[in-house]
Amino acid sequence: MTATRVLVLNTGSSSVKYQLLDMSDRSRLAVGLVERIGERNGRIRHTLVHGPDGPDGSARTRESTGPVPDHGAALEAVAEELSRDGLGLDSPDLAAIGHRVVHGGKRFTEPTLIDTAVVDEIERLSPVAPLHNPANLTGIRTAQKLRPDLPQVAVFDTAFHATMPEAAARYAIDVETADRHRVRRYGFHGTSHAFVSRAAAELLGREPSEVNVIVLHLGNGASASAVRGGRCVETSMGLTPLEGLVMGTRSGDLDPAVVFHLMRVGGMTADEVDELLNKRSGLVGLCGDNDMREIRRRVDEGDEAAALAFDIYVHRLRKYIGAYYAVLGTVDVVAFTAGVGENSAPVRAAALAGLEGLGLAVDEELNRAPGDGPRLISPPGAPVAVAVVPTDEELEIAARTYELVTGVRQTL
Ligand code: ADP
């Protein structure tokens, strides 16, 4: 019997998200989350999707709270929950573990089988991803301890953007300084941009190699990408995820001199500016809320700060759509994805308002109609398709991991 299951681990600084997938039919067997690692009130929530008594797709959730001292304890708790459902890490059905790794630098442009040299290189990249790579590494090391014999694969958030031409990837600063400190535009959310751009082509009934796509990944973090014939040619995040669109708590683009100004005139330290721009800016900085549902509720009640935050958010989005249209020359489909992109009809409508001259429009009724699969929301026969395409980063990580360890090509 061949092993067909893949455990996907997304290890953050204080949480571990996991999913167990069966690649024979791409079903999800279990999903879960360990939160507040390192705190006294840690929490694990585990959902068995196809239980022994629920082959119809019903789900059963268990939740427990208590201290989770570190990532080791968190992964042991995950292993324990999976075992209770007969899906333990010792199962011969488990083919591999796929890890989300945020920063792959210039070196990692493909999913990579993890060995000591790979671990060392991910560690060397930590200065450019101080919040993410160390946490990802803890997940890798702990998983290796639990199953030293099992293949483990790193799937990088930056990899899909490695095809960006130098003209898009380089900042216009002194080349030697940039190279010495590895300062260039890497881009993030690549796993999602890859998945969604392919799914958007599929929705049009065409090969990814034949279509140009603008992907708008609008979650709490947000990024746009321009994809020509399946290859990324431009994306809005840069050296770090701070560049580009207005996000839940990040500013996105600003004049870099704002940083010197806040340091020289505002007396702030580099760490304070870093925290301001990453955690207290974007929607939350503008109006105190970063949840688009809450912002829309406030807009509907006539709240001015929320209305301005919404306008700034969609103004930036529209600028990027126009810019990426110009980068691509011709566009076949604009695809909205992630929490805001998949769920907020007002954001989608406002982002494309006034762009009819570019062939871009949303059909009001289709835009508002509820739905959970990939779907078109442009008026029938529109020159450029506009689509909502739910992202599935875990499935993409599992597919790439399985493909690498078994050689069995996964077309999603
Ligand atoms: P991330 O993975 O970056 O944490 P998600 O892709 O899950 O984020 O998106 C989370 C965001 O999606 C929330 O902060 C909220 O703004 C938005 N969101 C979720 N559901 C809805 C909805 N029904 N309508 C509008 N916005 C939503």
Tab-separated table of C-alpha atoms and ligand atoms in Angstrom:
chain	number	residue	atom	x	y	z
A	1	MET	CA	0.000	0.000	0.000
A	2	THR	CA	1.432	3.402	-0.870
A	3	ALA	CA	1.368	6.177	1.668
A	4	THR	CA	-0.849	8.959	0.375
A	5	ARG	CA	-1.266	11.291	3.335
A	6	VAL	CA	0.542	14.578	3.867
A	7	LEU	CA	0.592	16.580	7.078
A	8	VAL	CA	0.869	20.313	6.380
A	9	LEU	CA	2.337	22.445	9.165
A	10	ASN	CA	2.231	26.219	9.303
A	11	THR	CA	4.224	27.169	12.375
A	12	GLY	CA	3.990	30.789	13.468
A	13	SER	CA	5.602	32.587	16.381
A	14	SER	CA	2.818	31.650	18.809
A	15	SER	CA	0.662	29.214	16.857
A	16	VAL	CA	0.722	26.045	14.803
A	17	LYS	CA	-1.898	25.465	12.123
A	18	TYR	CA	-2.100	21.985	10.655
A	19	GLN	CA	-4.029	19.951	8.133
A	20	LEU	CA	-3.831	16.287	7.266
A	21	LEU	CA	-4.736	15.625	3.637
A	22	ASP	CA	-5.108	12.451	1.646
A	23	MET	CA	-3.669	13.027	-1.805
A	24	SER	CA	-5.388	9.999	-3.344
A	25	ASP	CA	-8.587	12.047	-3.444
A	26	ARG	CA	-7.351	15.397	-2.032
A	27	SER	CA	-9.680	15.064	0.927
A	28	ARG	CA	-8.992	16.771	4.216
A	29	LEU	CA	-8.902	14.281	7.084
A	30	ALA	CA	-8.182	16.615	9.969
A	31	VAL	CA	-7.561	20.304	10.526
A	32	GLY	CA	-6.529	22.143	13.633
A	33	LEU	CA	-4.841	24.979	15.390
A	34	VAL	CA	-2.716	25.340	18.509
A	35	GLU	CA	-2.754	28.904	19.785
A	36	ARG	CA	-1.035	31.006	22.440
A	37	ILE	CA	2.083	28.856	22.601
A	38	GLY	CA	4.256	29.990	25.505
A	39	GLU	CA	1.289	31.345	27.435
A	40	ARG	CA	-0.610	29.817	30.310
A	41	ASN	CA	-3.925	29.781	28.477
A	42	GLY	CA	-2.874	27.848	25.384
A	43	ARG	CA	-5.594	26.268	23.300
A	44	ILE	CA	-5.851	23.440	20.823
A	45	ARG	CA	-8.789	22.993	18.518
A	46	HIS	CA	-8.826	19.824	16.450
A	47	THR	CA	-11.413	18.844	13.880
A	48	LEU	CA	-11.722	15.387	12.423
A	49	VAL	CA	-13.310	15.895	9.030
A	50	HIS	CA	-14.199	12.377	7.929
A	51	GLY	CA	-14.698	10.544	11.202
A	52	PRO	CA	-15.327	6.800	11.418
A	53	ASP	CA	-18.949	7.700	11.948
A	54	GLY	CA	-18.950	10.582	9.509
A	55	PRO	CA	-17.926	9.372	6.038
A	56	ASP	CA	-20.569	11.718	4.705
A	57	GLY	CA	-18.218	14.616	5.340
A	58	SER	CA	-19.495	15.463	8.802
A	59	ALA	CA	-16.952	16.906	11.194
A	60	ARG	CA	-16.271	16.523	14.899
A	61	THR	CA	-14.338	19.145	16.834
A	62	ARG	CA	-12.489	18.782	20.139
A	63	GLU	CA	-11.150	21.731	22.013
A	64	SER	CA	-8.917	21.836	25.055
A	65	THR	CA	-7.137	24.588	26.938
A	66	GLY	CA	-4.078	24.606	29.159
A	67	PRO	CA	-0.472	25.693	29.083
A	68	VAL	CA	1.455	24.922	25.885
A	69	PRO	CA	5.000	25.847	26.959
A	70	ASP	CA	6.732	25.705	23.566
A	71	HIS	CA	6.503	24.568	19.941
A	72	GLY	CA	7.704	21.079	20.925
A	73	ALA	CA	4.747	20.717	23.261
A	74	ALA	CA	2.438	22.146	20.590
A	75	LEU	CA	3.494	19.578	17.991
A	76	GLU	CA	3.255	16.777	20.531
A	77	ALA	CA	-0.301	17.904	21.230
A	78	VAL	CA	-1.016	17.825	17.481
A	79	ALA	CA	0.456	14.303	17.247
A	80	GLU	CA	-1.641	13.209	20.236
A	81	GLU	CA	-4.877	14.599	18.753
A	82	LEU	CA	-4.184	12.889	15.427
A	83	SER	CA	-3.443	9.586	17.226
A	84	ARG	CA	-6.730	9.736	19.085
A	85	ASP	CA	-8.415	9.639	15.687
A	86	GLY	CA	-6.217	6.820	14.409
A	87	LEU	CA	-4.298	9.254	12.192
A	88	GLY	CA	-1.060	9.381	14.219
A	89	LEU	CA	2.323	10.447	12.911
A	90	ASP	CA	3.462	6.817	13.180
A	91	SER	CA	0.898	5.729	10.590
A	92	PRO	CA	2.373	3.988	7.526
A	93	ASP	CA	-0.107	6.004	5.444
A	94	LEU	CA	1.783	9.230	6.140
A	95	ALA	CA	3.998	9.998	3.136
A	96	ALA	CA	5.565	13.280	4.241
A	97	ILE	CA	5.255	16.482	6.207
A	98	GLY	CA	5.025	19.734	4.242
A	99	HIS	CA	6.110	22.911	6.006
A	100	ARG	CA	5.151	26.423	5.039
A	101	VAL	CA	8.344	28.482	5.146
A	102	VAL	CA	7.942	32.210	4.664
A	103	HIS	CA	11.285	33.325	3.253
A	104	GLY	CA	13.297	31.312	0.774
A	105	GLY	CA	15.534	34.177	-0.369
A	106	LYS	CA	17.073	33.833	-3.835
A	107	ARG	CA	18.200	30.281	-3.224
A	108	PHE	CA	14.901	28.432	-2.789
A	109	THR	CA	12.747	28.783	-5.863
A	110	GLU	CA	11.093	25.353	-5.636
A	111	PRO	CA	9.686	23.092	-2.917
A	112	THR	CA	12.739	21.557	-1.271
A	113	LEU	CA	13.409	18.311	0.579
A	114	ILE	CA	14.709	19.323	3.987
A	115	ASP	CA	18.175	18.244	5.113
A	116	THR	CA	20.738	19.844	7.406
A	117	ALA	CA	22.058	22.175	4.700
A	118	VAL	CA	18.528	23.390	3.941
A	119	VAL	CA	17.838	24.025	7.629
A	120	ASP	CA	21.082	26.022	7.859
A	121	GLU	CA	20.192	28.114	4.822
A	122	ILE	CA	16.678	28.873	6.122
A	123	GLU	CA	18.347	29.982	9.343
A	124	ARG	CA	20.742	32.231	7.392
A	125	LEU	CA	17.709	33.949	5.882
A	126	SER	CA	16.256	34.791	9.304
A	127	PRO	CA	17.543	38.405	9.320
A	128	VAL	CA	15.236	39.190	6.369
A	129	ALA	CA	12.264	37.359	7.968
A	130	PRO	CA	12.850	37.709	11.709
A	131	LEU	CA	9.242	37.079	12.691
A	132	HIS	CA	8.656	34.071	10.490
A	133	ASN	CA	11.658	31.941	9.571
A	134	PRO	CA	12.757	31.167	13.160
A	135	ALA	CA	9.226	29.960	13.992
A	136	ASN	CA	9.050	27.906	10.793
A	137	LEU	CA	12.401	26.330	11.702
A	138	THR	CA	11.184	25.371	15.155
A	139	GLY	CA	8.320	23.527	13.477
A	140	ILE	CA	10.734	21.720	11.156
A	141	ARG	CA	13.140	20.712	13.934
A	142	THR	CA	10.378	19.478	16.206
A	143	ALA	CA	8.724	17.483	13.431
A	144	GLN	CA	12.092	15.950	12.561
A	145	LYS	CA	12.471	14.807	16.166
A	146	LEU	CA	9.022	13.219	16.152
A	147	ARG	CA	9.535	11.402	12.826
A	148	PRO	CA	13.246	11.441	11.894
A	149	ASP	CA	12.734	8.924	9.081
A	150	LEU	CA	9.902	10.795	7.326
A	151	PRO	CA	10.590	13.076	4.324
A	152	GLN	CA	9.947	16.703	5.217
A	153	VAL	CA	9.512	19.349	2.559
A	154	ALA	CA	9.759	23.130	2.761
A	155	VAL	CA	7.348	25.075	0.543
A	156	PHE	CA	8.351	28.729	0.391
A	157	ASP	CA	6.037	31.752	0.272
A	158	THR	CA	8.588	33.541	-1.891
A	159	ALA	CA	9.187	30.776	-4.467
A	160	PHE	CA	6.457	31.597	-6.987
A	161	HIS	CA	7.837	35.126	-7.336
A	162	ALA	CA	11.353	33.967	-8.222
A	163	THR	CA	10.450	34.304	-11.922
A	164	MET	CA	10.086	38.091	-11.599
A	165	PRO	CA	12.443	39.825	-14.023
A	166	GLU	CA	15.283	41.874	-12.525
A	167	ALA	CA	13.481	45.031	-13.621
A	168	ALA	CA	10.700	44.178	-11.164
A	169	ALA	CA	12.773	42.497	-8.463
A	170	ARG	CA	15.458	45.159	-7.936
A	171	TYR	CA	15.068	48.345	-5.953
A	172	ALA	CA	16.780	51.341	-7.545
A	173	ILE	CA	19.477	51.656	-4.906
A	174	ASP	CA	23.244	51.192	-4.985
A	175	VAL	CA	23.742	47.690	-6.396
A	176	GLU	CA	26.673	46.736	-4.215
A	177	THR	CA	24.924	47.734	-0.984
A	178	ALA	CA	21.753	45.958	-2.075
A	179	ASP	CA	23.603	42.748	-2.916
A	180	ARG	CA	25.679	42.769	0.245
A	181	HIS	CA	22.548	42.872	2.380
A	182	ARG	CA	20.341	40.809	0.048
A	183	VAL	CA	17.999	43.749	-0.411
A	184	ARG	CA	15.596	43.001	-3.268
A	185	ARG	CA	11.920	42.333	-3.847
A	186	TYR	CA	11.074	38.727	-2.969
A	187	GLY	CA	7.279	38.831	-2.629
A	188	PHE	CA	5.134	36.659	-0.342
A	189	HIS	CA	1.836	34.702	-0.372
A	190	GLY	CA	3.371	32.909	-3.385
A	191	THR	CA	1.656	29.609	-2.629
A	192	SER	CA	-1.695	31.364	-2.830
A	193	HIS	CA	-0.831	33.378	-5.962
A	194	ALA	CA	0.304	30.151	-7.683
A	195	PHE	CA	-2.839	28.239	-6.720
A	196	VAL	CA	-5.274	31.046	-7.530
A	197	SER	CA	-3.718	32.028	-10.857
A	198	ARG	CA	-3.956	28.401	-12.037
A	199	ALA	CA	-7.506	28.001	-10.709
A	200	ALA	CA	-8.546	31.238	-12.459
A	201	ALA	CA	-7.237	29.898	-15.787
A	202	GLU	CA	-9.119	26.664	-15.161
A	203	LEU	CA	-12.302	28.620	-14.481
A	204	LEU	CA	-11.948	30.128	-17.963
A	205	GLY	CA	-11.390	26.621	-19.361
A	206	ARG	CA	-7.885	27.543	-20.509
A	207	GLU	CA	-4.311	26.468	-19.802
A	208	PRO	CA	-2.410	28.636	-17.284
A	209	SER	CA	0.294	29.070	-19.958
A	210	GLU	CA	-2.247	30.871	-22.164
A	211	VAL	CA	-3.619	33.460	-19.788
A	212	ASN	CA	-2.575	36.654	-18.029
A	213	VAL	CA	-3.952	37.034	-14.528
A	214	ILE	CA	-3.973	39.751	-11.890
A	215	VAL	CA	-4.357	38.047	-8.498
A	216	LEU	CA	-5.547	40.111	-5.534
A	217	HIS	CA	-4.887	38.195	-2.313
A	218	LEU	CA	-6.742	40.273	0.255
A	219	GLY	CA	-6.555	38.743	3.710
A	220	ASN	CA	-5.305	40.387	6.861
A	221	GLY	CA	-2.027	40.580	4.968
A	222	ALA	CA	-2.661	41.570	1.347
A	223	SER	CA	-0.732	41.388	-1.904
A	224	ALA	CA	-1.287	41.631	-5.644
A	225	SER	CA	0.532	39.808	-8.398
A	226	ALA	CA	0.749	39.951	-12.174
A	227	VAL	CA	1.037	36.485	-13.708
A	228	ARG	CA	1.889	36.070	-17.396
A	229	GLY	CA	1.283	32.602	-18.819
A	230	GLY	CA	1.631	30.938	-15.410
A	231	ARG	CA	4.780	32.827	-14.371
A	232	CYS	CA	4.830	35.659	-11.883
A	233	VAL	CA	6.225	38.869	-13.385
A	234	GLU	CA	5.407	41.348	-10.599
A	235	THR	CA	4.110	41.337	-7.047
A	236	SER	CA	3.369	44.027	-4.497
A	237	MET	CA	5.255	42.784	-1.423
A	238	GLY	CA	9.006	43.307	-1.399
A	239	LEU	CA	11.962	42.557	0.865
A	240	THR	CA	9.367	41.980	3.573
A	241	PRO	CA	5.552	41.766	3.541
A	242	LEU	CA	5.329	45.480	4.421
A	243	GLU	CA	5.381	46.852	0.866
A	244	GLY	CA	2.375	47.338	-1.388
A	245	LEU	CA	-1.317	47.303	-0.584
A	246	VAL	CA	-2.972	48.736	2.515
A	247	MET	CA	-3.423	45.761	4.867
A	248	GLY	CA	-5.147	44.976	8.156
A	249	THR	CA	-2.333	46.350	10.290
A	250	ARG	CA	0.452	47.189	7.778
A	251	SER	CA	0.824	50.495	5.950
A	252	GLY	CA	1.929	49.106	2.594
A	253	ASP	CA	3.712	51.647	0.333
A	254	LEU	CA	4.984	54.899	1.744
A	255	ASP	CA	7.822	57.315	1.093
A	256	PRO	CA	10.860	55.692	2.793
A	257	ALA	CA	11.695	59.152	4.148
A	258	VAL	CA	8.710	58.760	6.505
A	259	VAL	CA	10.938	56.367	8.451
A	260	PHE	CA	13.837	58.863	8.811
A	261	HIS	CA	11.380	61.592	9.663
A	262	LEU	CA	9.794	59.580	12.465
A	263	MET	CA	13.248	58.708	13.787
A	264	ARG	CA	14.829	62.160	13.509
A	265	VAL	CA	11.885	64.390	14.229
A	266	GLY	CA	9.581	61.991	16.075
A	267	GLY	CA	12.367	60.543	18.229
A	268	MET	CA	11.289	56.973	17.511
A	269	THR	CA	13.694	54.039	17.400
A	270	ALA	CA	13.946	51.691	14.412
A	271	ASP	CA	12.060	49.033	16.359
A	272	GLU	CA	9.299	51.473	17.233
A	273	VAL	CA	8.847	52.507	13.595
A	274	ASP	CA	8.898	48.839	12.589
A	275	GLU	CA	6.146	48.091	15.087
A	276	LEU	CA	4.135	51.164	14.015
A	277	LEU	CA	4.228	50.274	10.314
A	278	ASN	CA	3.620	46.536	10.745
A	279	LYS	CA	1.189	46.409	13.661
A	280	ARG	CA	-0.489	49.785	14.140
A	281	SER	CA	-0.956	50.995	10.572
A	282	GLY	CA	-3.137	49.974	7.634
A	283	LEU	CA	-6.843	49.714	8.390
A	284	VAL	CA	-6.302	49.454	12.142
A	285	GLY	CA	-4.161	52.590	12.181
A	286	LEU	CA	-6.670	54.500	10.094
A	287	CYS	CA	-9.858	53.604	11.923
A	288	GLY	CA	-9.116	51.255	14.829
A	289	ASP	CA	-10.537	48.140	13.156
A	290	ASN	CA	-8.883	45.687	10.788
A	291	ASP	CA	-11.845	43.419	10.138
A	292	MET	CA	-13.499	44.422	6.869
A	293	ARG	CA	-16.906	43.233	8.127
A	294	GLU	CA	-16.734	45.642	11.051
A	295	ILE	CA	-15.441	48.471	8.827
A	296	ARG	CA	-18.332	48.027	6.383
A	297	ARG	CA	-20.823	47.978	9.271
A	298	ARG	CA	-19.379	51.269	10.509
A	299	VAL	CA	-19.408	52.769	6.987
A	300	ASP	CA	-23.091	51.871	6.680
A	301	GLU	CA	-23.716	53.684	9.972
A	302	GLY	CA	-22.041	56.815	8.623
A	303	ASP	CA	-18.726	56.516	10.506
A	304	GLU	CA	-16.277	58.900	8.787
A	305	ALA	CA	-13.008	57.322	9.918
A	306	ALA	CA	-14.170	53.915	8.673
A	307	ALA	CA	-15.315	55.433	5.355
A	308	LEU	CA	-11.920	57.093	4.837
A	309	ALA	CA	-10.064	53.880	5.744
A	310	PHE	CA	-12.189	51.990	3.198
A	311	ASP	CA	-11.514	54.625	0.525
A	312	ILE	CA	-7.754	54.551	1.119
A	313	TYR	CA	-7.795	50.735	0.982
A	314	VAL	CA	-9.639	50.539	-2.357
A	315	HIS	CA	-7.777	53.521	-3.843
A	316	ARG	CA	-4.459	51.689	-3.380
A	317	LEU	CA	-5.985	48.514	-4.771
A	318	ARG	CA	-7.204	50.330	-7.891
A	319	LYS	CA	-3.745	51.858	-8.414
A	320	TYR	CA	-2.185	48.402	-8.351
A	321	ILE	CA	-4.786	46.943	-10.714
A	322	GLY	CA	-4.016	49.738	-13.211
A	323	ALA	CA	-0.258	49.297	-12.785
A	324	TYR	CA	-0.414	45.539	-13.263
A	325	TYR	CA	-2.636	45.960	-16.299
A	326	ALA	CA	0.161	48.063	-17.773
A	327	VAL	CA	2.827	45.530	-16.729
A	328	LEU	CA	0.934	42.705	-18.459
A	329	GLY	CA	-0.303	44.635	-21.508
A	330	THR	CA	-3.336	42.378	-21.830
A	331	VAL	CA	-5.308	40.831	-18.990
A	332	ASP	CA	-7.630	37.822	-19.230
A	333	VAL	CA	-8.834	37.648	-15.652
A	334	VAL	CA	-8.674	39.536	-12.365
A	335	ALA	CA	-9.030	37.089	-9.461
A	336	PHE	CA	-10.005	38.078	-5.915
A	337	THR	CA	-9.043	35.746	-3.081
A	338	ALA	CA	-8.496	35.345	0.723
A	339	GLY	CA	-10.751	36.581	3.549
A	340	VAL	CA	-11.619	40.017	2.141
A	341	GLY	CA	-11.309	39.118	-1.550
A	342	GLU	CA	-13.558	36.065	-1.239
A	343	ASN	CA	-16.173	37.627	1.017
A	344	SER	CA	-16.401	41.373	0.560
A	345	ALA	CA	-18.586	42.327	-2.408
A	346	PRO	CA	-18.229	46.075	-1.562
A	347	VAL	CA	-14.417	45.879	-1.774
A	348	ARG	CA	-14.563	44.058	-5.116
A	349	ALA	CA	-17.055	46.538	-6.552
A	350	ALA	CA	-15.159	49.601	-5.312
A	351	ALA	CA	-11.771	48.268	-6.478
A	352	LEU	CA	-12.998	48.039	-10.073
A	353	ALA	CA	-15.315	51.051	-10.088
A	354	GLY	CA	-14.608	53.345	-13.020
A	355	LEU	CA	-12.340	50.871	-14.817
A	356	GLU	CA	-14.838	50.048	-17.579
A	357	GLY	CA	-12.457	51.762	-20.013
A	358	LEU	CA	-10.011	48.923	-19.319
A	359	GLY	CA	-12.739	46.346	-19.919
A	360	LEU	CA	-13.069	45.744	-16.187
A	361	ALA	CA	-16.433	45.606	-14.460
A	362	VAL	CA	-18.375	43.544	-11.948
A	363	ASP	CA	-21.963	42.452	-12.400
A	364	GLU	CA	-23.745	43.733	-9.308
A	365	GLU	CA	-25.941	40.699	-8.852
A	366	LEU	CA	-23.221	38.119	-9.480
A	367	ASN	CA	-20.886	40.029	-7.177
A	368	ARG	CA	-23.394	39.954	-4.315
A	369	ALA	CA	-24.579	36.364	-4.829
A	370	PRO	CA	-23.268	34.052	-2.119
A	371	GLY	CA	-21.125	31.116	-3.193
A	372	ASP	CA	-18.109	29.213	-2.014
A	373	GLY	CA	-16.434	27.864	-5.129
A	374	PRO	CA	-14.543	29.642	-7.918
A	375	ARG	CA	-16.989	31.842	-9.831
A	376	LEU	CA	-17.173	34.658	-12.353
A	377	ILE	CA	-18.584	38.004	-11.233
A	378	SER	CA	-18.021	40.029	-14.426
A	379	PRO	CA	-20.962	40.743	-16.732
A	380	PRO	CA	-21.426	37.930	-19.276
A	381	GLY	CA	-19.274	38.589	-22.345
A	382	ALA	CA	-17.071	41.185	-20.585
A	383	PRO	CA	-13.688	41.733	-22.291
A	384	VAL	CA	-11.822	40.886	-19.073
A	385	ALA	CA	-13.157	38.239	-16.690
A	386	VAL	CA	-13.395	39.065	-12.998
A	387	ALA	CA	-13.475	36.082	-10.661
A	388	VAL	CA	-13.692	35.096	-7.016
A	389	VAL	CA	-11.328	32.171	-6.479
A	390	PRO	CA	-11.052	30.741	-2.952
A	391	THR	CA	-7.427	30.087	-2.112
A	392	ASP	CA	-6.213	26.805	-0.625
A	393	GLU	CA	-2.622	27.173	0.500
A	394	GLU	CA	-2.649	23.915	2.484
A	395	LEU	CA	-3.778	21.879	-0.517
A	396	GLU	CA	-1.096	23.545	-2.645
A	397	ILE	CA	1.609	22.793	-0.020
A	398	ALA	CA	0.387	19.193	0.290
A	399	ALA	CA	0.344	18.736	-3.497
A	400	ARG	CA	3.855	20.123	-3.973
A	401	THR	CA	5.145	18.046	-1.044
A	402	TYR	CA	3.554	14.848	-2.324
A	403	GLU	CA	4.796	15.508	-5.842
A	404	LEU	CA	8.353	15.958	-4.610
A	405	VAL	CA	8.486	12.827	-2.450
A	406	THR	CA	6.594	10.454	-4.764
A	407	GLY	CA	7.306	11.898	-8.197
A	408	VAL	CA	3.559	11.649	-8.885
A	409	ARG	CA	2.574	14.839	-10.680
A	410	GLN	CA	-0.261	16.717	-9.019
A	411	THR	CA	-2.418	18.868	-11.211
A	412	LEU	CA	-4.712	21.069	-9.187
B	1	ADP	P1	-4.962	35.868	7.031
B	1	ADP	O1	-4.815	34.458	6.480
B	1	ADP	O2	-4.126	36.896	6.358
B	1	ADP	O3	-4.988	35.973	8.505
B	1	ADP	P2	-7.667	35.729	5.918
B	1	ADP	O4	-7.417	35.455	4.493
B	1	ADP	O5	-8.279	34.655	6.749
B	1	ADP	O6	-6.409	36.349	6.624
B	1	ADP	O7	-8.588	37.038	6.002
B	1	ADP	C1	-8.977	37.566	7.227
B	1	ADP	C2	-9.738	38.843	6.980
B	1	ADP	O8	-10.804	38.602	6.061
B	1	ADP	C3	-10.423	39.397	8.220
B	1	ADP	O9	-9.565	40.234	8.937
B	1	ADP	C4	-11.582	40.187	7.628
B	1	ADP	O10	-11.157	41.512	7.363
B	1	ADP	C5	-11.846	39.521	6.296
B	1	ADP	N1	-13.124	38.810	6.227
B	1	ADP	C6	-13.408	37.557	6.631
B	1	ADP	N2	-14.691	37.254	6.397
B	1	ADP	C7	-15.249	38.357	5.823
B	1	ADP	C8	-16.558	38.697	5.336
B	1	ADP	N3	-17.561	37.832	5.401
B	1	ADP	N4	-16.733	39.926	4.801
B	1	ADP	C9	-15.719	40.806	4.744
B	1	ADP	N5	-14.472	40.550	5.173
B	1	ADP	C10	-14.240	39.345	5.707
